[in-house]
């Protein structure tokens, strides 16, 4: 029994050497059995054709699990060598890899992430590039539900245990994540750690501002503006440093082809002469211009919905005093909860179709275009309610509110009485602070629950439904067969774990990056309203750093270890939000600070020139600070750049020594060859032959002495013949 448990544990740790599992769902092919079998046969032959070893086991819900493995041998070494040579040709590596497999892997061992990435590209790359061309859930491979590597449960347990006891995640910990999950996920955790570390400053300053300074403090606004500029520049520098440490600097220049790309023609590259598939840049530009009406549509739909619910909420909570008010106050929340996700999902599908229509040739360019569109949705849904409160409701509320009663639920006279009465309708000046408080605290807790608790409940519910279906089918005489009954005993626990992982969701790191980006925007744009936002975000991100690790290990399939040299387009989004924060914060301080007009529903005390001048100076000071920080950081050599400089020096030194050594060896061989033949008789014979053959005078001059030894001999002879004799005195 103990031996069986040990073998099971070892199997779960090593996963029987499996690289990837292909989840083939033949019940969703929409084809007959014969066609499904033909498609499966094609799948197996393509995978075997790229050198993968295969094993098949039964899955759940009419699926088949195809286990793949690239054996540790010549094919694996060849793929690793080609991958590293490609890096060297693109300038990612400083030196070419060793041709000998043993020397190559001993000098730079093969990590899990590199191996899994190479195997995944073998499976998914087009056949024209040497891959099998299997693209999950797309085209003819819609029946392939997913292609996923298996979790290393031993490493996952150790990872979670180690991080749970640490306050700070260091570079070594991040390097371990890079070696297991790839640079793309490692960069996310590195960003989250750096962001959490930098949040210590706004947390401390915010606590001081909250209890020692007036609301909308100018000092806090300046501090948060300087902080955002320093953080953006620091992270840009840190990205370069980490990319160099991980050997990924410039890896974005290696683009992986997108299988859905539709080219117009194949042309010869003017430089290399290779055949290149191209799509008209003019056509793509015309298609990209459709983003303008799409952005207008997104603003109109989401913005109109949020603005409408905002107006309904203002009217019901602050104007309406009729029946069922206690119930109607929940109407805007219900509408937003039900409609915003629905419309966002619709717009996301439109954005996906539009991005596909733009027809990008590579996966990276497609994801970058999609990320920019997703940022527009989130910007509207996250920040529009706050913008409406700060720059519409508070300055213009008394002018707008009388027009909200479009159904005549409150008479005009009563509304005017409420506005003029001291105890009637008044602008709720605390509304903005309550909204910021909600986004800073309650929304963060809700997001954490949605990430961890909801997937667990969803998976538990799914398992219960599956058991219920099995019991119903058993009562009707059509019991679903239990696949585990046919599993070999030594594989039973392993296959049960694989079947569970096949049902998990696919992890998308962009979702977590988007969450952090939106949080950063709340901090830079509106934290001057409630300065304790920085403290709540610090606590949340400390927990988020560990909860995301739990999510990857327990709630998601193990992600494909893609490479990256940055956090991608999200860095541009962070820079935009920091710049916009310099404008928004300045406007809030001017309008609602101690020395400002403090509008209470009427804009008459606001001086437009003063507001515009404040915004102008704030923005330009922010840009100057970023320039100064960038200049200062460029004068400091980071560890990664120092490492790169050292590696470049060693490469130059090695090549120089090799070239000089070859030249010296050649010269030495020539000199030694000349020594044996340089007798006086031989020289006289050469001179005679030279004169007879009509050699040039210059050639005869340089041909009288051959080699160093002969030169020394002739020189010593001259010295002995012309040296002064002993006893001879100078006259």
PDB file of C-alpha atoms in Angstrom, residues 52-281:
ATOM      1  CA  UNK A  52       5.895  13.557 -30.766  1.00  0.00           C
ATOM      2  CA  UNK A  53       5.284  10.358 -28.861  1.00  0.00           C
ATOM      3  CA  UNK A  54       1.561   9.771 -28.245  1.00  0.00           C
ATOM      4  CA  UNK A  55      -0.692   7.956 -25.801  1.00  0.00           C
ATOM      5  CA  UNK A  56      -4.506   8.101 -25.733  1.00  0.00           C
ATOM      6  CA  UNK A  57      -6.840   7.753 -22.745  1.00  0.00           C
ATOM      7  CA  UNK A  58     -10.530   8.401 -22.306  1.00  0.00           C
ATOM      8  CA  UNK A  59     -11.768  11.756 -21.033  1.00  0.00           C
ATOM      9  CA  UNK A  60     -15.075  13.013 -19.626  1.00  0.00           C
ATOM     10  CA  UNK A  61     -18.168  13.961 -21.624  1.00  0.00           C
ATOM     11  CA  UNK A  62     -17.320  12.217 -24.886  1.00  0.00           C
ATOM     12  CA  UNK A  63     -13.763  13.460 -25.064  1.00  0.00           C
ATOM     13  CA  UNK A  64     -10.394  11.881 -25.652  1.00  0.00           C
ATOM     14  CA  UNK A  65      -7.143  12.846 -23.987  1.00  0.00           C
ATOM     15  CA  UNK A  66      -4.144  12.669 -26.304  1.00  0.00           C
ATOM     16  CA  UNK A  67      -0.920  12.745 -24.267  1.00  0.00           C
ATOM     17  CA  UNK A  68       2.115  14.077 -26.116  1.00  0.00           C
ATOM     18  CA  UNK A  69       5.813  13.928 -25.334  1.00  0.00           C
ATOM     19  CA  UNK A  70       8.934  15.053 -27.149  1.00  0.00           C
ATOM     20  CA  UNK A  71      11.586  12.529 -26.240  1.00  0.00           C
ATOM     21  CA  UNK A  72      14.898  13.681 -24.807  1.00  0.00           C
ATOM     22  CA  UNK A  73      16.992  13.024 -27.878  1.00  0.00           C
ATOM     23  CA  UNK A  74      18.127  14.304 -31.233  1.00  0.00           C
ATOM     24  CA  UNK A  75      14.773  15.892 -32.167  1.00  0.00           C
ATOM     25  CA  UNK A  76      14.527  17.841 -28.917  1.00  0.00           C
ATOM     26  CA  UNK A  77      18.164  18.982 -29.179  1.00  0.00           C
ATOM     27  CA  UNK A  78      17.550  20.060 -32.763  1.00  0.00           C
ATOM     28  CA  UNK A  79      14.491  22.122 -31.832  1.00  0.00           C
ATOM     29  CA  UNK A  80      16.293  23.742 -28.896  1.00  0.00           C
ATOM     30  CA  UNK A  81      19.302  24.548 -31.080  1.00  0.00           C
ATOM     31  CA  UNK A  82      17.094  26.060 -33.811  1.00  0.00           C
ATOM     32  CA  UNK A  83      15.224  28.135 -31.244  1.00  0.00           C
ATOM     33  CA  UNK A  84      18.428  29.496 -29.721  1.00  0.00           C
ATOM     34  CA  UNK A  85      20.004  30.128 -33.124  1.00  0.00           C
ATOM     35  CA  UNK A  86      16.912  32.116 -34.058  1.00  0.00           C
ATOM     36  CA  UNK A  87      17.337  34.169 -30.889  1.00  0.00           C
ATOM     37  CA  UNK A  88      20.971  34.827 -31.787  1.00  0.00           C
ATOM     38  CA  UNK A  89      20.100  35.911 -35.332  1.00  0.00           C
ATOM     39  CA  UNK A  90      17.520  38.350 -33.940  1.00  0.00           C
ATOM     40  CA  UNK A  91      20.027  39.828 -31.494  1.00  0.00           C
ATOM     41  CA  UNK A  92      18.384  38.375 -28.364  1.00  0.00           C
ATOM     42  CA  UNK A  93      21.402  36.226 -27.543  1.00  0.00           C
ATOM     43  CA  UNK A  94      24.879  37.707 -27.589  1.00  0.00           C
ATOM     44  CA  UNK A  95      26.622  34.545 -28.759  1.00  0.00           C
ATOM     45  CA  UNK A  96      25.643  31.619 -30.915  1.00  0.00           C
ATOM     46  CA  UNK A  97      24.820  28.410 -28.993  1.00  0.00           C
ATOM     47  CA  UNK A  98      27.254  25.532 -28.962  1.00  0.00           C
ATOM     48  CA  UNK A  99      26.654  22.991 -31.725  1.00  0.00           C
ATOM     49  CA  UNK A 100      27.387  20.094 -29.424  1.00  0.00           C
ATOM     50  CA  UNK A 101      24.173  19.202 -27.553  1.00  0.00           C
ATOM     51  CA  UNK A 102      25.960  18.282 -24.338  1.00  0.00           C
ATOM     52  CA  UNK A 103      27.971  21.496 -24.183  1.00  0.00           C
ATOM     53  CA  UNK A 104      24.931  23.583 -25.117  1.00  0.00           C
ATOM     54  CA  UNK A 105      22.716  22.176 -22.366  1.00  0.00           C
ATOM     55  CA  UNK A 106      25.482  22.142 -19.757  1.00  0.00           C
ATOM     56  CA  UNK A 107      26.310  25.800 -20.306  1.00  0.00           C
ATOM     57  CA  UNK A 108      22.621  26.784 -20.411  1.00  0.00           C
ATOM     58  CA  UNK A 109      20.275  24.100 -19.016  1.00  0.00           C
ATOM     59  CA  UNK A 110      16.882  23.557 -20.582  1.00  0.00           C
ATOM     60  CA  UNK A 111      14.089  24.945 -18.368  1.00  0.00           C
ATOM     61  CA  UNK A 112      10.514  23.679 -18.188  1.00  0.00           C
ATOM     62  CA  UNK A 113       9.204  26.857 -19.790  1.00  0.00           C
ATOM     63  CA  UNK A 114      11.589  26.639 -22.761  1.00  0.00           C
ATOM     64  CA  UNK A 115      10.821  22.988 -23.357  1.00  0.00           C
ATOM     65  CA  UNK A 116       7.044  23.439 -23.105  1.00  0.00           C
ATOM     66  CA  UNK A 117       7.111  26.500 -25.355  1.00  0.00           C
ATOM     67  CA  UNK A 118       9.051  24.620 -28.033  1.00  0.00           C
ATOM     68  CA  UNK A 119       6.665  21.653 -27.886  1.00  0.00           C
ATOM     69  CA  UNK A 120       3.605  23.925 -28.023  1.00  0.00           C
ATOM     70  CA  UNK A 121       4.955  25.632 -31.128  1.00  0.00           C
ATOM     71  CA  UNK A 122       5.540  22.210 -32.671  1.00  0.00           C
ATOM     72  CA  UNK A 123       1.876  21.404 -32.104  1.00  0.00           C
ATOM     73  CA  UNK A 124       0.311  24.728 -33.125  1.00  0.00           C
ATOM     74  CA  UNK A 125       2.641  26.282 -35.716  1.00  0.00           C
ATOM     75  CA  UNK A 126       1.504  26.062 -39.357  1.00  0.00           C
ATOM     76  CA  UNK A 127       2.684  23.065 -41.329  1.00  0.00           C
ATOM     77  CA  UNK A 128       4.623  25.459 -43.588  1.00  0.00           C
ATOM     78  CA  UNK A 129       6.783  26.313 -40.556  1.00  0.00           C
ATOM     79  CA  UNK A 130       7.331  22.713 -39.492  1.00  0.00           C
ATOM     80  CA  UNK A 131       4.456  22.428 -37.009  1.00  0.00           C
ATOM     81  CA  UNK A 132       1.345  20.278 -36.863  1.00  0.00           C
ATOM     82  CA  UNK A 133      -0.988  23.257 -37.341  1.00  0.00           C
ATOM     83  CA  UNK A 134      -3.420  22.301 -34.538  1.00  0.00           C
ATOM     84  CA  UNK A 135      -5.302  25.454 -33.470  1.00  0.00           C
ATOM     85  CA  UNK A 136      -7.749  24.785 -30.600  1.00  0.00           C
ATOM     86  CA  UNK A 137     -11.408  25.800 -31.109  1.00  0.00           C
ATOM     87  CA  UNK A 138     -10.688  27.328 -34.521  1.00  0.00           C
ATOM     88  CA  UNK A 139     -11.411  26.243 -38.051  1.00  0.00           C
ATOM     89  CA  UNK A 140     -11.205  22.539 -38.698  1.00  0.00           C
ATOM     90  CA  UNK A 141      -9.913  22.009 -35.164  1.00  0.00           C
ATOM     91  CA  UNK A 142     -13.000  23.332 -33.371  1.00  0.00           C
ATOM     92  CA  UNK A 143     -13.293  19.877 -31.808  1.00  0.00           C
ATOM     93  CA  UNK A 144      -9.990  20.382 -29.950  1.00  0.00           C
ATOM     94  CA  UNK A 145     -11.155  21.943 -26.705  1.00  0.00           C
ATOM     95  CA  UNK A 146      -7.728  22.860 -25.378  1.00  0.00           C
ATOM     96  CA  UNK A 147      -4.045  22.042 -25.473  1.00  0.00           C
ATOM     97  CA  UNK A 148      -2.558  22.363 -22.012  1.00  0.00           C
ATOM     98  CA  UNK A 149       0.523  21.309 -20.029  1.00  0.00           C
ATOM     99  CA  UNK A 150       0.016  19.557 -16.716  1.00  0.00           C
ATOM    100  CA  UNK A 151       0.555  21.174 -13.351  1.00  0.00           C
ATOM    101  CA  UNK A 152       3.576  20.134 -11.328  1.00  0.00           C
ATOM    102  CA  UNK A 153       1.725  19.748  -8.026  1.00  0.00           C
ATOM    103  CA  UNK A 154       4.878  19.323  -5.977  1.00  0.00           C
ATOM    104  CA  UNK A 155       6.257  22.628  -7.243  1.00  0.00           C
ATOM    105  CA  UNK A 156       2.887  24.332  -6.796  1.00  0.00           C
ATOM    106  CA  UNK A 157       2.665  23.326  -3.131  1.00  0.00           C
ATOM    107  CA  UNK A 158       6.204  24.479  -2.482  1.00  0.00           C
ATOM    108  CA  UNK A 159       5.552  27.739  -4.357  1.00  0.00           C
ATOM    109  CA  UNK A 160       2.416  28.610  -2.382  1.00  0.00           C
ATOM    110  CA  UNK A 161       4.030  27.659   0.923  1.00  0.00           C
ATOM    111  CA  UNK A 162       7.116  29.764   0.212  1.00  0.00           C
ATOM    112  CA  UNK A 163       5.206  32.848  -0.909  1.00  0.00           C
ATOM    113  CA  UNK A 164       2.696  32.700   1.940  1.00  0.00           C
ATOM    114  CA  UNK A 165       5.506  33.268   4.424  1.00  0.00           C
ATOM    115  CA  UNK A 166       7.216  36.115   2.566  1.00  0.00           C
ATOM    116  CA  UNK A 167       6.515  39.814   2.776  1.00  0.00           C
ATOM    117  CA  UNK A 168       8.523  40.606  -0.349  1.00  0.00           C
ATOM    118  CA  UNK A 169       8.917  38.558  -3.526  1.00  0.00           C
ATOM    119  CA  UNK A 170      12.509  38.801  -4.747  1.00  0.00           C
ATOM    120  CA  UNK A 171      14.149  38.379  -8.135  1.00  0.00           C
ATOM    121  CA  UNK A 172      15.062  34.737  -7.442  1.00  0.00           C
ATOM    122  CA  UNK A 173      11.412  33.904  -6.764  1.00  0.00           C
ATOM    123  CA  UNK A 174      10.387  35.627  -9.981  1.00  0.00           C
ATOM    124  CA  UNK A 175      13.080  33.745 -11.898  1.00  0.00           C
ATOM    125  CA  UNK A 176      11.610  30.462 -10.653  1.00  0.00           C
ATOM    126  CA  UNK A 177       8.211  31.534 -11.970  1.00  0.00           C
ATOM    127  CA  UNK A 178       9.843  32.424 -15.278  1.00  0.00           C
ATOM    128  CA  UNK A 179      11.483  28.995 -15.475  1.00  0.00           C
ATOM    129  CA  UNK A 180       8.135  27.268 -14.865  1.00  0.00           C
ATOM    130  CA  UNK A 181       5.491  29.515 -16.439  1.00  0.00           C
ATOM    131  CA  UNK A 182       7.402  31.698 -18.874  1.00  0.00           C
ATOM    132  CA  UNK A 183       8.395  35.357 -19.008  1.00  0.00           C
ATOM    133  CA  UNK A 184       4.902  36.687 -19.730  1.00  0.00           C
ATOM    134  CA  UNK A 185       3.482  35.546 -16.391  1.00  0.00           C
ATOM    135  CA  UNK A 186       6.738  36.312 -14.586  1.00  0.00           C
ATOM    136  CA  UNK A 187       6.500  39.903 -15.823  1.00  0.00           C
ATOM    137  CA  UNK A 188       2.981  40.169 -14.418  1.00  0.00           C
ATOM    138  CA  UNK A 189       4.098  39.037 -10.967  1.00  0.00           C
ATOM    139  CA  UNK A 190       7.152  41.302 -11.177  1.00  0.00           C
ATOM    140  CA  UNK A 191       4.911  44.252 -12.027  1.00  0.00           C
ATOM    141  CA  UNK A 192       2.481  43.429  -9.232  1.00  0.00           C
ATOM    142  CA  UNK A 193       5.349  43.157  -6.726  1.00  0.00           C
ATOM    143  CA  UNK A 194       6.917  46.447  -7.856  1.00  0.00           C
ATOM    144  CA  UNK A 195       3.535  48.184  -7.822  1.00  0.00           C
ATOM    145  CA  UNK A 196       2.745  46.878  -4.330  1.00  0.00           C
ATOM    146  CA  UNK A 197       6.158  47.996  -3.077  1.00  0.00           C
ATOM    147  CA  UNK A 198       5.681  51.482  -4.517  1.00  0.00           C
ATOM    148  CA  UNK A 199       2.211  51.709  -2.922  1.00  0.00           C
ATOM    149  CA  UNK A 200       3.885  52.059   0.479  1.00  0.00           C
ATOM    150  CA  UNK A 201       4.526  55.736  -0.289  1.00  0.00           C
ATOM    151  CA  UNK A 202       0.941  56.742  -1.235  1.00  0.00           C
ATOM    152  CA  UNK A 203      -0.328  54.630   1.678  1.00  0.00           C
ATOM    153  CA  UNK A 204       1.764  56.601   4.194  1.00  0.00           C
ATOM    154  CA  UNK A 205       1.191  59.986   2.561  1.00  0.00           C
ATOM    155  CA  UNK A 206      -2.510  59.214   2.177  1.00  0.00           C
ATOM    156  CA  UNK A 207      -2.886  58.364   5.872  1.00  0.00           C
ATOM    157  CA  UNK A 208      -1.175  61.648   6.810  1.00  0.00           C
ATOM    158  CA  UNK A 209      -3.346  63.594   4.360  1.00  0.00           C
ATOM    159  CA  UNK A 210      -6.535  61.933   5.582  1.00  0.00           C
ATOM    160  CA  UNK A 211      -6.030  62.831   9.243  1.00  0.00           C
ATOM    161  CA  UNK A 212      -3.718  65.866   9.181  1.00  0.00           C
ATOM    162  CA  UNK A 213      -4.504  67.757   5.971  1.00  0.00           C
ATOM    163  CA  UNK A 214      -7.712  69.202   4.537  1.00  0.00           C
ATOM    164  CA  UNK A 215      -9.732  67.325   1.933  1.00  0.00           C
ATOM    165  CA  UNK A 216      -8.497  67.727  -1.677  1.00  0.00           C
ATOM    166  CA  UNK A 217      -5.063  68.537  -0.291  1.00  0.00           C
ATOM    167  CA  UNK A 218      -2.656  70.226  -2.679  1.00  0.00           C
ATOM    168  CA  UNK A 219       0.292  68.564  -0.917  1.00  0.00           C
ATOM    169  CA  UNK A 220      -1.168  65.098  -1.468  1.00  0.00           C
ATOM    170  CA  UNK A 221      -1.996  65.910  -5.093  1.00  0.00           C
ATOM    171  CA  UNK A 222       1.608  66.949  -5.769  1.00  0.00           C
ATOM    172  CA  UNK A 223       2.924  63.855  -3.977  1.00  0.00           C
ATOM    173  CA  UNK A 224       0.724  61.440  -5.945  1.00  0.00           C
ATOM    174  CA  UNK A 225       1.629  63.142  -9.234  1.00  0.00           C
ATOM    175  CA  UNK A 226       5.354  62.842  -8.523  1.00  0.00           C
ATOM    176  CA  UNK A 227       4.872  59.241  -7.377  1.00  0.00           C
ATOM    177  CA  UNK A 228       3.100  58.214 -10.565  1.00  0.00           C
ATOM    178  CA  UNK A 229       5.822  59.769 -12.740  1.00  0.00           C
ATOM    179  CA  UNK A 230       8.602  58.032 -10.792  1.00  0.00           C
ATOM    180  CA  UNK A 231       6.789  54.680 -10.812  1.00  0.00           C
ATOM    181  CA  UNK A 232       6.163  54.670 -14.571  1.00  0.00           C
ATOM    182  CA  UNK A 233       9.782  55.491 -15.352  1.00  0.00           C
ATOM    183  CA  UNK A 234      11.071  53.020 -12.770  1.00  0.00           C
ATOM    184  CA  UNK A 235       8.983  50.199 -14.164  1.00  0.00           C
ATOM    185  CA  UNK A 236      10.105  50.913 -17.713  1.00  0.00           C
ATOM    186  CA  UNK A 237      13.672  50.619 -16.448  1.00  0.00           C
ATOM    187  CA  UNK A 238      12.839  47.491 -14.460  1.00  0.00           C
ATOM    188  CA  UNK A 239      11.343  45.837 -17.533  1.00  0.00           C
ATOM    189  CA  UNK A 240      14.627  46.235 -19.393  1.00  0.00           C
ATOM    190  CA  UNK A 241      16.577  44.940 -16.414  1.00  0.00           C
ATOM    191  CA  UNK A 242      14.424  41.823 -16.018  1.00  0.00           C
ATOM    192  CA  UNK A 243      14.393  41.159 -19.765  1.00  0.00           C
ATOM    193  CA  UNK A 244      18.191  41.180 -19.773  1.00  0.00           C
ATOM    194  CA  UNK A 245      18.391  38.943 -16.701  1.00  0.00           C
ATOM    195  CA  UNK A 246      16.020  36.433 -18.285  1.00  0.00           C
ATOM    196  CA  UNK A 247      17.605  36.567 -21.730  1.00  0.00           C
ATOM    197  CA  UNK A 248      14.418  37.957 -23.273  1.00  0.00           C
ATOM    198  CA  UNK A 249      15.397  41.482 -24.267  1.00  0.00           C
ATOM    199  CA  UNK A 250      14.094  42.113 -27.760  1.00  0.00           C
ATOM    200  CA  UNK A 251      12.128  38.859 -27.835  1.00  0.00           C
ATOM    201  CA  UNK A 252       9.091  40.791 -29.080  1.00  0.00           C
ATOM    202  CA  UNK A 253      10.905  41.056 -32.421  1.00  0.00           C
ATOM    203  CA  UNK A 254      10.265  37.324 -32.914  1.00  0.00           C
ATOM    204  CA  UNK A 255       6.666  37.214 -34.033  1.00  0.00           C
ATOM    205  CA  UNK A 256       4.674  33.997 -34.218  1.00  0.00           C
ATOM    206  CA  UNK A 257       2.442  33.664 -37.242  1.00  0.00           C
ATOM    207  CA  UNK A 258      -1.293  33.857 -36.731  1.00  0.00           C
ATOM    208  CA  UNK A 259      -3.036  30.892 -38.392  1.00  0.00           C
ATOM    209  CA  UNK A 260      -6.123  33.004 -39.256  1.00  0.00           C
ATOM    210  CA  UNK A 261      -4.070  35.546 -41.223  1.00  0.00           C
ATOM    211  CA  UNK A 262      -5.327  35.839 -44.817  1.00  0.00           C
ATOM    212  CA  UNK A 263      -2.613  37.069 -47.146  1.00  0.00           C
ATOM    213  CA  UNK A 264      -3.179  38.587 -50.567  1.00  0.00           C
ATOM    214  CA  UNK A 265       0.020  37.516 -52.246  1.00  0.00           C
ATOM    215  CA  UNK A 266       3.489  36.143 -51.719  1.00  0.00           C
ATOM    216  CA  UNK A 267       6.364  38.438 -52.625  1.00  0.00           C
ATOM    217  CA  UNK A 268      10.130  38.142 -52.421  1.00  0.00           C
ATOM    218  CA  UNK A 269      11.814  40.113 -49.670  1.00  0.00           C
ATOM    219  CA  UNK A 270      14.069  42.763 -51.234  1.00  0.00           C
ATOM    220  CA  UNK A 271      16.881  42.039 -48.775  1.00  0.00           C
ATOM    221  CA  UNK A 272      16.732  38.299 -48.046  1.00  0.00           C
ATOM    222  CA  UNK A 273      14.964  37.078 -51.160  1.00  0.00           C
ATOM    223  CA  UNK A 274      12.635  34.925 -49.032  1.00  0.00           C
ATOM    224  CA  UNK A 275       8.971  34.498 -49.878  1.00  0.00           C
ATOM    225  CA  UNK A 276       6.848  36.708 -47.596  1.00  0.00           C
ATOM    226  CA  UNK A 277       3.074  36.646 -47.268  1.00  0.00           C
ATOM    227  CA  UNK A 278       1.702  40.185 -47.268  1.00  0.00           C
ATOM    228  CA  UNK A 279      -1.588  41.978 -46.841  1.00  0.00           C
ATOM    229  CA  UNK A 280      -2.057  45.478 -48.220  1.00  0.00           C
ATOM    230  CA  UNK A 281      -1.104  48.055 -45.541  1.00  0.00           C
TER     231      UNK A 281
END
